[in-house]
Short mmCIF file of C-alpha atoms and ligand atoms in Angstrom, two decimals:
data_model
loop_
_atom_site.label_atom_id
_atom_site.label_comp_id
_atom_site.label_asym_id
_atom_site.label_seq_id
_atom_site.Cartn_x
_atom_site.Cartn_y
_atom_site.Cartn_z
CA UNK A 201 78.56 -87.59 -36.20
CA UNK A 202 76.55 -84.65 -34.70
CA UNK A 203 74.59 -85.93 -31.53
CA UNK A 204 71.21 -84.71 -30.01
CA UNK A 205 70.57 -84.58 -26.32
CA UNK A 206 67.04 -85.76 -26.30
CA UNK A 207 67.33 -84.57 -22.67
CA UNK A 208 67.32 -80.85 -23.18
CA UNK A 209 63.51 -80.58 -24.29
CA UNK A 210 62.98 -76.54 -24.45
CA UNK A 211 58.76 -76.84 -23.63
CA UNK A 212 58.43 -73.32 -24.48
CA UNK A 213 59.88 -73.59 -27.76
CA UNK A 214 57.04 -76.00 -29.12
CA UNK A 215 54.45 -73.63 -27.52
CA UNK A 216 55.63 -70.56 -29.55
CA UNK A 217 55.86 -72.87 -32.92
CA UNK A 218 52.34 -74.57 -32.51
CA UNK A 219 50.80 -70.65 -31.60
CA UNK A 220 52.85 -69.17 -34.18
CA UNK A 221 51.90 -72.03 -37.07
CA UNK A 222 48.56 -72.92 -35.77
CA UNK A 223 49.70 -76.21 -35.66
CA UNK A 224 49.96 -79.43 -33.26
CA UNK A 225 53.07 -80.75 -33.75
CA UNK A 226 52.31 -83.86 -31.46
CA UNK A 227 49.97 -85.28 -34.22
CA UNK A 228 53.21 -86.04 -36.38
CA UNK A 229 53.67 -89.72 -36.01
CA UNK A 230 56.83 -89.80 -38.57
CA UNK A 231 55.45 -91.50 -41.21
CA UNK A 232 57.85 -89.90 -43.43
CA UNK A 233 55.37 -88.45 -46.35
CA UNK A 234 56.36 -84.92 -46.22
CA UNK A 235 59.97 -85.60 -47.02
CA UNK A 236 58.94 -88.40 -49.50
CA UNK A 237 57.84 -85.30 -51.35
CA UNK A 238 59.69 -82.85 -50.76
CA UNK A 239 62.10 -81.48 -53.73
CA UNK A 240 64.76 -80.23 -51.68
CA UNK A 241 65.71 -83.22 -49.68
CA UNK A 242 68.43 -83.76 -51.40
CA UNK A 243 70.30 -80.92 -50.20
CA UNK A 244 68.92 -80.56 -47.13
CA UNK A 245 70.97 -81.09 -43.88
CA UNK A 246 67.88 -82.48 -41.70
CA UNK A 247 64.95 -83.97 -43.94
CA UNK A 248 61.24 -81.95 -42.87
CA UNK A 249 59.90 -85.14 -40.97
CA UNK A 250 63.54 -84.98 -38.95
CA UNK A 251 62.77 -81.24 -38.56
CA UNK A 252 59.05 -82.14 -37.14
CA UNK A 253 60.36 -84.55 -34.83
CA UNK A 254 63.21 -82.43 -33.67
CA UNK A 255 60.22 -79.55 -32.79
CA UNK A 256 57.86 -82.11 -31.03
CA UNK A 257 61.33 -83.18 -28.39
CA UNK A 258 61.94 -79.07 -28.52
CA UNK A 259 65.37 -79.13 -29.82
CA UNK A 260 65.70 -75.14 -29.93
CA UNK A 261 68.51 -74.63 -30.92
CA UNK A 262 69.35 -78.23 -33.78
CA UNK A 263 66.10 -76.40 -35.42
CA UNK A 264 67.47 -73.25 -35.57
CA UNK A 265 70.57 -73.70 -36.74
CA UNK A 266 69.23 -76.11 -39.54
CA UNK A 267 70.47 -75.17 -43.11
CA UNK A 268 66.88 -77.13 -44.70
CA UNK A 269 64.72 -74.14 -43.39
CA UNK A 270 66.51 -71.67 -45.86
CA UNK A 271 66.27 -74.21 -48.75
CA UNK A 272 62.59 -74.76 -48.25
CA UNK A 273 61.01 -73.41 -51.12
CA UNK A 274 57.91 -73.00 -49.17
CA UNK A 275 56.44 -75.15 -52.58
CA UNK A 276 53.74 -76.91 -50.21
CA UNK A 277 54.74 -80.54 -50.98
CA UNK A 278 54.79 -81.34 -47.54
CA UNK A 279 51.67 -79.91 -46.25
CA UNK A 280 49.39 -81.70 -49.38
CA UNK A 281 51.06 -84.87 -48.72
CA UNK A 282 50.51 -85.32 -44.16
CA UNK A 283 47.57 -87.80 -43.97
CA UNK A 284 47.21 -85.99 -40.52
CA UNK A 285 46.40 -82.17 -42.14
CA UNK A 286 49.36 -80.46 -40.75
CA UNK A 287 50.50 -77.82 -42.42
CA UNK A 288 54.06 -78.87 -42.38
CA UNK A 289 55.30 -75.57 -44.89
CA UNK A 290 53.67 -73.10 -42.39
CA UNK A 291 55.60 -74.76 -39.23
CA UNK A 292 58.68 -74.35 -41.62
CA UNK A 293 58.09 -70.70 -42.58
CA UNK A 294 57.60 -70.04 -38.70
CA UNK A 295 61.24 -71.70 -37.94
CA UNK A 296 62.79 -69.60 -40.64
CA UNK A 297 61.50 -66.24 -38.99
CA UNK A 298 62.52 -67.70 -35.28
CA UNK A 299 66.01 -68.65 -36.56
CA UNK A 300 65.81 -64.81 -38.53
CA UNK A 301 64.76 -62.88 -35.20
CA UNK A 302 67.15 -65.07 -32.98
CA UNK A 303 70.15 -64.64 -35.30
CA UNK A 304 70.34 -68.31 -36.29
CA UNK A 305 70.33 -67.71 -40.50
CA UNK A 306 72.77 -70.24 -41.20
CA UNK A 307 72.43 -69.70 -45.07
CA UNK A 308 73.61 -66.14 -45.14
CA UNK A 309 73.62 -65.34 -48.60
CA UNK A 310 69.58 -66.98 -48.89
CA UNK A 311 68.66 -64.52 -45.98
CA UNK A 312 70.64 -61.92 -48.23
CA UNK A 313 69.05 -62.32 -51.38
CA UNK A 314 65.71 -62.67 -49.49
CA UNK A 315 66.22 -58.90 -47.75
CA UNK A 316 67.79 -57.14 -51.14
CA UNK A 317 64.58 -58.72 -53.02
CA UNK A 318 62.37 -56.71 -50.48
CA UNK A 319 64.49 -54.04 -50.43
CA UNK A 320 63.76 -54.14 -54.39
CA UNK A 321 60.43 -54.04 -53.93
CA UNK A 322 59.69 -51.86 -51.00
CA UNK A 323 62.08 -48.79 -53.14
CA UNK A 324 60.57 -49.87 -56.88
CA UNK A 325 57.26 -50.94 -55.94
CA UNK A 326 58.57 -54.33 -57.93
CA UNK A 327 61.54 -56.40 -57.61
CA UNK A 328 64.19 -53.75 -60.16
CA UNK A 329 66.70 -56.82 -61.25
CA UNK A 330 69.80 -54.95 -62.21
CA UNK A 331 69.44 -52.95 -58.71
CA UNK A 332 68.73 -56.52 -56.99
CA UNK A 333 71.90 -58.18 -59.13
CA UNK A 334 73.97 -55.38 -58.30
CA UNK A 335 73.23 -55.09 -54.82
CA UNK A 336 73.70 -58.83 -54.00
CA UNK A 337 77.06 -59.17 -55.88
CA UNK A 338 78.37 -56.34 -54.02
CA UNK A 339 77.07 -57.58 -50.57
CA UNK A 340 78.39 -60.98 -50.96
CA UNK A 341 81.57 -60.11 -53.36
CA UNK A 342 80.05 -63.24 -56.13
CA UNK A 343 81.15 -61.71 -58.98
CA UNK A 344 81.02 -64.19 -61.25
CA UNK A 345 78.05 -66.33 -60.03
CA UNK A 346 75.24 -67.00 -63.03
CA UNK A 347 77.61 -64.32 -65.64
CA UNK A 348 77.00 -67.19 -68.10
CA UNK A 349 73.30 -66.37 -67.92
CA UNK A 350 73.98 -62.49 -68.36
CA UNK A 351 73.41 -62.87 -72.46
CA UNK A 352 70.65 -64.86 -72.50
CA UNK A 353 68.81 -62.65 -70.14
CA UNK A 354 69.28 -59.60 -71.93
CA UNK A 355 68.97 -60.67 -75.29
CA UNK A 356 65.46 -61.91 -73.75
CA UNK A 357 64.41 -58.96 -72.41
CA UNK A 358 64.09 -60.30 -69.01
CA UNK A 359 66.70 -57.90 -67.61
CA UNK A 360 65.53 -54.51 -67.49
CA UNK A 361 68.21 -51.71 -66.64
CA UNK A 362 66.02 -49.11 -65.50
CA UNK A 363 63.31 -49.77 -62.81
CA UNK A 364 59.91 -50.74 -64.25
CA UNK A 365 57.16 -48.04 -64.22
CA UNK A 366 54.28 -49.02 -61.45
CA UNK A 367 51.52 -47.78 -60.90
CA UNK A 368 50.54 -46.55 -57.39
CA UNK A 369 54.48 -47.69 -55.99
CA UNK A 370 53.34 -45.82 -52.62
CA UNK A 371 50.62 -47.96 -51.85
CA UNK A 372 53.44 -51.24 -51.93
CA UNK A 373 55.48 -48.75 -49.49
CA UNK A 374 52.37 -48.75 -47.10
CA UNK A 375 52.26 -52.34 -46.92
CA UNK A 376 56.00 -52.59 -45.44
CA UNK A 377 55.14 -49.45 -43.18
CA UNK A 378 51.96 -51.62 -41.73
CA UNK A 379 54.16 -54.85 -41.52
CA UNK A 380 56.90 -52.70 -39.28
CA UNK A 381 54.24 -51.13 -37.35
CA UNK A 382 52.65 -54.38 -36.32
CA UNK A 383 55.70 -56.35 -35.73
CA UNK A 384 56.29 -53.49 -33.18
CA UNK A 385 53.36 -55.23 -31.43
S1 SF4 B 297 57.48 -76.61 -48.41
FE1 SF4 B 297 59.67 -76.82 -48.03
S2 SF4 B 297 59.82 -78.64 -46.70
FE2 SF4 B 297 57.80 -78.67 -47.64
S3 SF4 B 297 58.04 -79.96 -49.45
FE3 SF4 B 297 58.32 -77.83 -50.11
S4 SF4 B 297 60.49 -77.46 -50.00
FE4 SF4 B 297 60.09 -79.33 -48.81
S1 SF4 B 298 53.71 -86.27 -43.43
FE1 SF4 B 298 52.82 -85.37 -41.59
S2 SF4 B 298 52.66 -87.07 -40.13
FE2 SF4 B 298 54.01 -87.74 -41.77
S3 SF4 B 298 56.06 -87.26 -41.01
FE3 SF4 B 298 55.43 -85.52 -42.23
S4 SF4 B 298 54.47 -84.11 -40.77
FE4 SF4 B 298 54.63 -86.11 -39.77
#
């Protein structure tokens, strides 16, 4: 079994999440709602009130390396459910772009799918899904993954194999522009 050194408290690491987030962390007192709710749990390596508690003793780099921050589906479970008002999804959103910037993605194909559905977006103005589909299967060599879905899909409509038309695209272009400007700051 994986041990923690409750020791090796990193002070400045719980700064940066409670400025980042907004949040106290110290007014956690593990009561275990968040998790209670949360629809992931099941396949997450540390449950969210684990994850709270691991922030408020500043264990950096456990955190970091955590698998549960790219399964979070941000759904907000947690935050409706803490009798003390923290906004438990925001601290989580905050440790996934920590562990992004400090190279700690543990769920490499998540982060992948993540980037090649902004990618999408930023080139098409909307997520494209053929472009996204192709680009993912040829960046993570899943050929097979979901081809039992591929007739459905299509016979549905819901797989378009030419970009959708959009209306002002250059405007959704100016939005990641601004974003890369300011996180310059
Ligand atoms: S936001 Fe994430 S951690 Fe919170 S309940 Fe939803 S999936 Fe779980
Ligand atoms: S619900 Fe709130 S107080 Fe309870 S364990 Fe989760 S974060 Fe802590």
């Amino acid at each position: 079994m994986k041990t923690t050194n409750m020791n090796a408290r990193d002070a400045e690491f719980i700064h940066e999440v409670e400025e980042r987030s907004g949040q106290q962390v110290v007014r956690c007192y593990q009561c275990g709602n968040c998790t209670a709710g949360c629809p992931y749990n099941f396949a997450y390596d540390i449950p969210v009130n684990r994850i709270m508690r691991l922030v408020q003793t500043g264990q950096k780099e456990v955190v970091l390396d955590s698998k549960s921050l790219w399964l979070c589906g941000s759904c907000q479970s947690c935050t409706t459910r803490c009798p003390n008002n923290i906004d438990v999804a925001r601290i989580m959103d905050v440790l996934r772009h920590m562990a992004r910037e400090t190279g700690h993605a543990s769920e490499r194909n998540i982060k992948l799918f993540a980037d090649t559905f902004l990618e999408s977006v930023e080139k098409h103005g909307r997520v494209y899904e053929a472009g996204l589909m192709a680009s993912y299967v040829a960046q993570t060599g899943k050929f097979l993954n979901d081809l039992d879905l591929a007739p459905a899909v299509l016979t549905k409509g819901k797989l378009s194999l030419k970009p959708h038309p959009v209306h002002k695209r250059e405007a959704v272009e100016e939005i990641f522009l601004r974003f890369r400007e300011k996180s310059k700051q």
